[in-house]
Short mmCIF file of C-alpha atoms in Angstrom, two decimals:
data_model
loop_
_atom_site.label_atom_id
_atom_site.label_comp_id
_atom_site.label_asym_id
_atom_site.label_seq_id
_atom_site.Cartn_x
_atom_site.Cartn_y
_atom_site.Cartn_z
CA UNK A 265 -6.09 -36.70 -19.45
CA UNK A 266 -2.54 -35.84 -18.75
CA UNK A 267 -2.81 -32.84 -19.93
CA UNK A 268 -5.70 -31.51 -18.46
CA UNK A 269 -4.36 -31.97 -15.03
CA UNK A 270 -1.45 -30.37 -15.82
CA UNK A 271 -3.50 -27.37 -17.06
CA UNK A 272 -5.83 -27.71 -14.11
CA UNK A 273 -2.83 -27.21 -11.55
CA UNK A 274 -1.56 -24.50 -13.46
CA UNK A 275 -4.56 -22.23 -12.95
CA UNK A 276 -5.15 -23.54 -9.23
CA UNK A 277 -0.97 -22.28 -9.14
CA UNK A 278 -2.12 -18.86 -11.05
CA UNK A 279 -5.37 -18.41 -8.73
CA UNK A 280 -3.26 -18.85 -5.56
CA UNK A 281 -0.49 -16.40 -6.84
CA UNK A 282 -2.58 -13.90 -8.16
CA UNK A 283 -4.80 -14.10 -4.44
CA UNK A 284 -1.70 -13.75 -2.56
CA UNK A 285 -0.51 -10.92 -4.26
CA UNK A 286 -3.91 -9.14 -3.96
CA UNK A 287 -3.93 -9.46 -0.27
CA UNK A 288 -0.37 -8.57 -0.13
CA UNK A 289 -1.40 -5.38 -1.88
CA UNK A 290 -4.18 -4.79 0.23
CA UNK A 291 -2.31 -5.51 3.69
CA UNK A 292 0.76 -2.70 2.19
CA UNK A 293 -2.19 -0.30 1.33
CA UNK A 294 -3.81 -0.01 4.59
CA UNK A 295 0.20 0.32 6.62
CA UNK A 296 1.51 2.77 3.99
CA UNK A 297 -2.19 4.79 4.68
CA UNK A 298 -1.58 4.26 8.53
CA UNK A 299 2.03 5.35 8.55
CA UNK A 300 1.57 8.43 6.36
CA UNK A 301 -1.86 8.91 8.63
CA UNK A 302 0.33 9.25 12.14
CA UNK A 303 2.91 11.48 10.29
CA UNK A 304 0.08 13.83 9.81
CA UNK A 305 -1.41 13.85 12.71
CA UNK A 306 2.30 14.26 14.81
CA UNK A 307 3.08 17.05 12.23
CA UNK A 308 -0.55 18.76 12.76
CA UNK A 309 0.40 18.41 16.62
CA UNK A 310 3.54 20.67 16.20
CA UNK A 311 4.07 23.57 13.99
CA UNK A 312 2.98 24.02 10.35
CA UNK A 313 6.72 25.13 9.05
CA UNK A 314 7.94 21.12 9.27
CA UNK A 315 4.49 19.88 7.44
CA UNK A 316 5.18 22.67 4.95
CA UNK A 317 8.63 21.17 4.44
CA UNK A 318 7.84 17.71 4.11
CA UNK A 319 5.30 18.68 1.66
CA UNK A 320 7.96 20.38 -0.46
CA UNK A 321 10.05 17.52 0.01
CA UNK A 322 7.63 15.30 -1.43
CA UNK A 323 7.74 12.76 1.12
CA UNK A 324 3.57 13.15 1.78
CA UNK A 325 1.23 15.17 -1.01
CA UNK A 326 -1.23 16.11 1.47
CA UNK A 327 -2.74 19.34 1.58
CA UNK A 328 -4.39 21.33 5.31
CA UNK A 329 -5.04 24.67 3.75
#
């Protein structure tokens, strides 16, 4: 008996972990795509030399041509 609890509150512990970090990933996901989303737009707004050089700096892989 002892041991089933034991093994019983370590899957609740490895559910809850496992859940957190899944909405953790989703919640970082969704920012990151925001963030890199506004960048492109305030980029698109000015001239295409500076998205051209961002690209080649690797900090966004996004491609308008």
């Amino acid at each position: 008996m002892k041991k089933l609890l034991i093994i019983l509150s370590g899957v609740i512990v490895i559910s809850n972990v496992a859940l957190a970090y899944h909405t953790y990933t989703i919640v970082y996901n969704s920012s990151v795509r925001k963030i890199r989303e506004n960048i492109i737009k305030a980029i698109m707004s000015k001239t295409k030399k500076y998205f051209r050089l961002l690209c080649k700096n690797r900090i966004i892989r996004y491609d308008i041509y």
